Amino acid sequence: MYAQMVKSTGEAVKSREEMTPEERRFQDRIDAGEKIEPKDWMPEGYRKTLIRQIAQHAHSEVVGQLPEGNWITRAPTLERKAILLAKVQDEAGHGLYLYCAAETLGVSRDELTERLLDGSMKYSSIFNYPTLTWADIGAVGWLVDGAAIMNQVPLQRTSFGPYSRAMIRICKEESFHQRQGYDIMLKMARGTEAQRRMAQDALNRFWYPALMMFGPSDKDSVHSAQSMAWKIKINTNDELRQKFVDQTVPQAEYLGLTIPDPDLKFNEETGHYDFTQPDWEEFFQVVSGNGPCNAERLEARRRAWEDGAWVREGLLAHAEKRAARSAAE
Ligand code: FAQ
């Protein structure tokens, strides 16, 4: 079993006095809201953090196709099937934009894939949960894409140009994804009693895993302080989680469904919902490789990578032939 271990120590953020002159100039550009482009000078830690985050994000988009792909052949109508197919294809496209953004930092897509497959790189915890019923596809669109948008809209303003531009395209598509999920939930919540129960069951199982998508609580988030100083991240994990809860509770009410949290309550003083935190022990288990579907997801990616070897080899051979031909002309 591979291990997705979480480091326990945070990275210290350098004060201005501790920075080299180059680092200070870099920080000034960030503070002034300038975009950093691939050929610009950047601290090694900035490059490494971006590669980690962008690649984790790219892997998530690609692995994220699996729980939904599972339902393409079983979608209840031709229309639902066409919509789901388009959504899953969008996720593949998101993965590609993101791998391209990571490649501008001097790492190859092959290397990133190898690091996903050997367990040294992560993908989002959420995709280690199974999609057991059609209502789960509704819950994934509504809650998982909903959480993804909440996290990614601010990332459109992230400091690294290629990542920021990729996010702008991705967010346009994610909002359609969220709407299609909500539409499935609406149909089911207003359908037969059995369909309503299925929708409630999907909400029960996906609520806390969706809250975990935002990452550990701020006190356990080892990268947040430095990533926010570099504007790689714009908000803390807890800030976005709270915004997601505040936005989603009224949507659940409109569906006539109950969020599986007896302590969930609107707090008049703060203007936000108070809610029960996810089980962080479960989160750390899932990101350490011990979630319900980790082994299955990685095995599917490994098989796809091996089965696709002949395509990659064929494309390379073709490119070499063309290059040789144009050199001879
Ligand atoms: N799952 O210090 P922090 C989608 C790790 S896209 C697994 O707080 P950071 C679209 C973290 O890497 C969903 N690992 O980390 C879609 C670190 O470990 P490390 C993906 C997690 O980076 C929908 C450690 O814990 N979105 O869903 C998770 O500052 C439907 C400590 O955490 C993105 O990737 C997690 N949930 O903040 C597709 C967005 N959370 O590397 C198909 C971009 C944390 O030190 C179908 N990423 N970890 O060993 C981010 O915004 C950030 O990376 C966070 C984590 C907020 C996810």
XYZ file of C-alpha atoms and ligand atoms in Angstrom:
386
model
C 0.000 0.000 0.000
C 1.386 3.361 -0.943
C 1.422 6.087 1.672
C 0.276 9.671 1.240
C 1.884 11.017 4.351
C 1.194 14.463 5.705
C 4.135 16.400 7.115
C 3.659 17.544 10.659
C 5.755 20.693 10.650
C 4.845 23.995 9.045
C 7.181 26.003 6.832
C 8.477 29.170 8.462
C 7.716 32.332 6.501
C 10.817 34.508 6.172
C 10.656 38.051 7.470
C 11.814 40.843 5.104
C 15.100 41.037 7.012
C 15.753 37.337 6.459
C 15.137 37.559 2.694
C 17.888 37.944 0.127
C 17.613 41.044 -2.106
C 16.207 38.850 -4.905
C 13.609 37.353 -2.568
C 12.622 40.841 -1.412
C 12.145 42.039 -5.000
C 10.079 38.925 -5.697
C 7.888 39.503 -2.627
C 7.397 43.137 -3.674
C 6.093 42.000 -7.050
C 3.685 39.608 -5.328
C 2.538 42.312 -2.909
C 1.957 44.706 -5.818
C -0.368 42.101 -7.395
C 1.913 41.371 -10.364
C 1.665 37.979 -12.038
C 4.773 35.802 -11.979
C 5.518 34.180 -15.345
C 7.472 30.940 -15.944
C 10.756 32.557 -17.036
C 10.805 35.078 -14.159
C 13.120 34.529 -11.214
C 11.340 32.795 -8.340
C 12.420 31.260 -5.008
C 12.872 27.495 -5.178
C 10.202 27.054 -2.489
C 7.681 28.984 -4.607
C 8.385 26.731 -7.596
C 8.161 23.565 -5.477
C 4.944 24.617 -3.751
C 3.322 25.454 -7.059
C 4.369 22.150 -8.622
C 2.939 20.315 -5.598
C -0.355 22.186 -5.572
C -0.930 22.365 -9.338
C 0.005 18.699 -9.828
C -2.181 17.605 -6.914
C -4.965 19.570 -8.520
C -4.310 18.060 -11.983
C -4.214 14.531 -10.547
C -7.504 15.246 -8.750
C -9.213 16.250 -11.979
C -8.032 13.076 -13.694
C -8.712 10.672 -10.803
C -11.993 12.536 -10.266
C -13.253 11.137 -13.567
C -13.345 7.638 -12.096
C -16.247 7.877 -9.606
C -18.396 9.597 -12.250
C -17.215 7.499 -15.189
C -18.592 4.582 -13.199
C -22.121 5.891 -13.955
C -21.877 6.819 -17.645
C -23.202 3.443 -18.763
C -25.938 3.506 -16.130
C -27.256 7.071 -16.387
C -31.076 6.936 -16.258
C -31.764 8.728 -19.589
C -29.945 9.451 -22.834
C -29.896 13.162 -21.923
C -28.356 12.524 -18.497
C -25.789 10.259 -20.121
C -24.781 12.918 -22.662
C -24.491 15.546 -19.915
C -22.400 13.287 -17.680
C -20.157 12.314 -20.579
C -19.526 15.992 -21.345
C -18.769 16.719 -17.693
C -16.298 13.860 -17.378
C -14.581 15.005 -20.573
C -14.352 18.515 -19.091
C -12.500 17.080 -16.083
C -9.960 15.471 -18.435
C -9.494 18.869 -20.078
C -8.974 20.532 -16.674
C -6.303 17.974 -15.888
C -4.558 18.813 -19.161
C -4.592 22.599 -18.636
C -3.166 22.041 -15.174
C -0.439 19.613 -16.256
C 0.548 22.189 -18.893
C 0.690 24.918 -16.227
C 2.903 22.669 -14.059
C 5.168 21.886 -17.028
C 6.001 25.594 -17.372
C 7.787 25.181 -14.008
C 10.278 22.696 -15.453
C 8.700 19.350 -14.611
C 7.344 16.887 -17.149
C 3.878 15.414 -17.161
C 5.406 11.912 -17.263
C 7.346 12.649 -14.078
C 4.222 13.974 -12.351
C 2.271 10.886 -13.378
C 5.027 8.640 -12.049
C 4.897 10.502 -8.739
C 1.126 10.017 -8.573
C 1.514 6.301 -9.247
C 4.331 5.767 -6.718
C 2.244 7.513 -4.039
C 4.610 10.439 -3.487
C 2.048 12.923 -4.836
C -1.486 13.330 -3.629
C -4.873 13.848 -5.229
C -8.005 15.115 -3.495
C -9.267 12.929 -0.651
C -12.838 13.149 -1.982
C -12.174 10.796 -4.888
C -11.427 7.930 -2.529
C -15.127 7.587 -1.725
C -17.396 5.355 -3.847
C -20.415 6.472 -5.914
C -22.978 3.854 -4.972
C -26.202 5.231 -6.497
C -27.279 7.651 -9.229
C -28.027 10.229 -6.512
C -24.309 10.187 -5.688
C -23.676 11.686 -9.131
C -26.027 14.504 -8.136
C -24.223 14.916 -4.819
C -20.819 14.948 -6.515
C -21.895 17.704 -8.899
C -23.658 19.736 -6.232
C -21.234 19.324 -3.333
C -17.881 18.282 -4.834
C -17.972 20.678 -7.760
C -19.543 23.246 -5.417
C -16.579 22.918 -3.036
C -14.153 22.905 -5.966
C -15.594 26.213 -7.250
C -15.468 27.782 -3.789
C -11.753 26.948 -3.691
C -10.982 27.759 -7.323
C -12.715 31.102 -7.836
C -10.158 32.856 -5.592
C -7.377 30.880 -7.309
C -8.176 32.806 -10.513
C -6.248 35.596 -8.744
C -3.330 33.372 -7.746
C 0.092 34.931 -8.362
C 1.420 32.458 -10.946
C 0.192 33.505 -14.398
C -0.309 30.083 -16.080
C -2.158 28.700 -13.023
C -4.358 31.760 -12.767
C -5.274 31.615 -16.474
C -6.021 27.878 -16.289
C -8.320 28.569 -13.327
C -10.345 31.154 -15.276
C -11.244 28.578 -17.943
C -11.834 25.825 -15.412
C -14.185 27.871 -13.239
C -16.468 28.611 -16.203
C -16.979 24.879 -16.676
C -17.204 24.029 -12.983
C -20.269 26.210 -12.546
C -22.104 24.172 -15.198
C -20.997 21.026 -13.344
C -22.389 22.270 -10.064
C -25.716 23.176 -11.707
C -26.075 19.764 -13.347
C -25.493 18.071 -9.982
C -28.035 20.284 -8.261
C -30.514 19.564 -11.047
C -30.159 15.811 -10.450
C -30.676 16.348 -6.713
C -33.751 18.507 -7.358
C -35.311 15.857 -9.598
C -34.654 13.136 -7.031
C -35.652 15.154 -3.974
C -38.990 15.920 -5.654
C -39.436 12.446 -7.117
C -40.801 9.295 -5.512
C -40.242 8.553 -1.828
C -37.503 6.055 -2.770
C -35.740 8.703 -4.891
C -35.961 11.261 -2.086
C -34.424 8.744 0.311
C -31.628 8.081 -2.169
C -30.917 11.822 -2.443
C -30.824 12.155 1.362
C -28.532 9.141 1.643
C -26.139 10.648 -0.936
C -26.078 13.932 1.014
C -25.431 11.996 4.241
C -22.414 10.222 2.766
C -20.896 13.155 0.809
C -21.339 16.033 3.264
C -18.282 15.501 5.461
C -15.973 14.260 2.660
C -16.920 17.483 0.775
C -15.980 19.581 3.833
C -12.629 17.760 3.951
C -11.805 18.891 0.409
C -10.762 22.285 1.802
C -7.873 20.651 3.642
C -7.098 20.302 7.354
C -8.161 22.963 9.828
C -5.974 26.065 9.724
C -4.005 25.034 12.811
C -2.897 21.838 11.008
C -2.376 23.404 7.583
C 1.396 23.311 7.176
C 1.562 25.239 3.899
C -1.081 27.958 4.304
C 1.043 30.734 5.832
C 3.792 30.625 3.191
C 1.369 29.928 0.333
C -0.738 32.921 1.333
C 2.306 35.180 1.637
C 3.178 34.178 -1.944
C -0.497 34.470 -3.019
C -0.429 30.888 -4.225
C -3.440 30.541 -1.935
C -5.778 33.463 -1.399
C -7.847 32.156 1.538
C -7.284 29.791 4.422
C -8.845 26.329 4.430
C -11.263 27.219 7.245
C -12.398 30.448 5.578
C -13.405 28.605 2.424
C -15.007 25.730 4.348
C -17.185 28.245 6.229
C -18.182 30.000 2.998
C -19.123 26.644 1.503
C -21.318 25.724 4.486
C -22.993 29.144 4.431
C -23.758 28.812 0.737
C -24.850 25.163 0.776
C -27.221 25.035 3.755
C -29.940 27.153 2.046
C -29.542 25.013 -1.089
C -30.196 21.863 0.985
C -33.232 23.556 2.534
C -34.596 24.351 -0.936
C -34.192 20.670 -1.822
C -36.048 19.718 1.363
C -33.054 17.637 2.476
C -31.335 17.614 5.880
C -27.625 18.264 6.357
C -26.373 15.354 8.518
C -25.243 17.593 11.367
C -27.588 17.960 14.361
C -25.499 20.870 15.666
C -25.706 22.910 12.483
C -27.206 26.255 13.406
C -27.206 29.811 12.084
C -25.312 32.062 14.455
C -26.949 35.518 14.512
C -23.871 37.096 16.081
C -21.323 35.930 13.511
C -23.736 35.839 10.573
C -22.461 32.342 9.725
C -23.555 28.771 10.332
C -21.936 26.936 13.234
C -21.252 23.365 12.161
C -19.546 20.150 13.284
C -16.034 19.711 11.912
C -15.320 16.596 9.855
C -13.635 13.630 11.519
C -10.004 14.682 10.983
C -8.728 11.234 11.882
C -10.695 9.872 8.902
C -9.239 12.644 6.689
C -5.654 11.802 7.626
C -6.347 8.104 7.072
C -7.750 8.789 3.603
C -4.820 11.003 2.551
C -2.439 8.372 3.931
C -3.815 5.820 1.461
C -6.358 4.102 3.697
C -9.661 5.422 2.317
C -12.359 3.145 0.896
C -11.185 3.414 -2.750
C -7.519 4.545 -2.682
C -6.095 1.248 -3.940
C -8.783 0.902 -6.632
C -8.271 4.484 -7.902
C -4.504 4.174 -8.170
C -4.796 0.775 -9.809
C -7.155 2.251 -12.444
C -4.683 5.060 -13.164
C -1.769 2.624 -13.319
C -3.642 0.418 -15.791
C -4.574 3.438 -17.944
C -0.933 4.596 -17.953
C 0.347 1.145 -18.963
C -2.389 0.567 -21.548
C -1.645 3.960 -23.082
C 2.103 3.317 -23.483
C 1.737 2.293 -27.151
C -0.089 5.566 -27.936
C 2.669 7.647 -26.347
C 5.349 5.623 -28.153
C 3.485 5.933 -31.467
C 3.117 9.705 -31.107
C 6.796 10.092 -30.263
C 7.870 7.958 -33.229
C 5.600 10.015 -35.502
C 7.013 13.287 -34.162
C 10.572 12.018 -34.683
C 9.778 10.983 -38.278
C 8.280 14.382 -39.053
C 11.261 16.174 -37.503
C 13.688 14.031 -39.529
C 11.697 14.697 -42.711
C 11.630 18.461 -42.211
C 15.382 18.454 -41.374
C 16.077 16.654 -44.657
C 14.045 19.179 -46.729
N -6.949 15.806 -0.169
O -1.043 22.602 4.363
P -2.287 22.145 3.710
C -12.135 18.957 -8.158
C -2.730 17.731 1.982
S -10.590 19.532 -7.925
C -5.687 15.296 -0.168
O -3.553 22.839 4.058
P -2.347 23.216 1.034
C -12.759 19.058 -9.508
C -1.808 18.786 1.382
O -1.449 18.470 0.053
C -10.204 19.149 -6.230
N -4.656 15.942 0.422
O -2.063 22.093 2.122
C -13.574 17.880 -9.771
C -0.642 18.714 2.330
O 0.142 17.535 2.103
P 1.706 17.557 1.647
C -8.795 19.452 -5.957
C -4.925 17.117 1.011
O -1.844 22.696 -0.277
C -14.869 17.781 -9.279
C -1.313 18.467 3.652
O -2.561 17.850 3.370
N -8.608 20.864 -5.829
O -12.651 18.503 -7.220
C -6.196 17.690 1.027
O -1.873 24.540 1.477
C -15.658 16.656 -9.555
C -1.476 19.709 4.498
O -2.502 20.582 3.967
C -7.385 21.401 -5.638
O -6.399 20.690 -5.617
C -7.242 16.973 0.414
N -8.509 17.426 0.409
O -3.962 23.305 0.969
C -13.080 16.845 -10.545
C -7.348 22.896 -5.513
N -6.142 18.864 1.697
O 1.686 17.922 0.180
C -13.864 15.724 -10.845
C -5.968 23.450 -5.353
C -4.864 19.014 2.093
O 2.409 18.543 2.488
C -15.151 15.651 -10.327
N -5.377 23.106 -4.099
N -4.133 17.962 1.687
O 2.165 16.158 1.848
C -5.515 23.837 -2.963
O -6.202 24.836 -2.930
C -4.759 23.393 -1.741
O -3.747 22.497 -2.162
C -5.647 22.705 -0.652
C -4.731 22.234 0.494
C -6.634 23.725 -0.107
C -6.399 21.506 -1.215
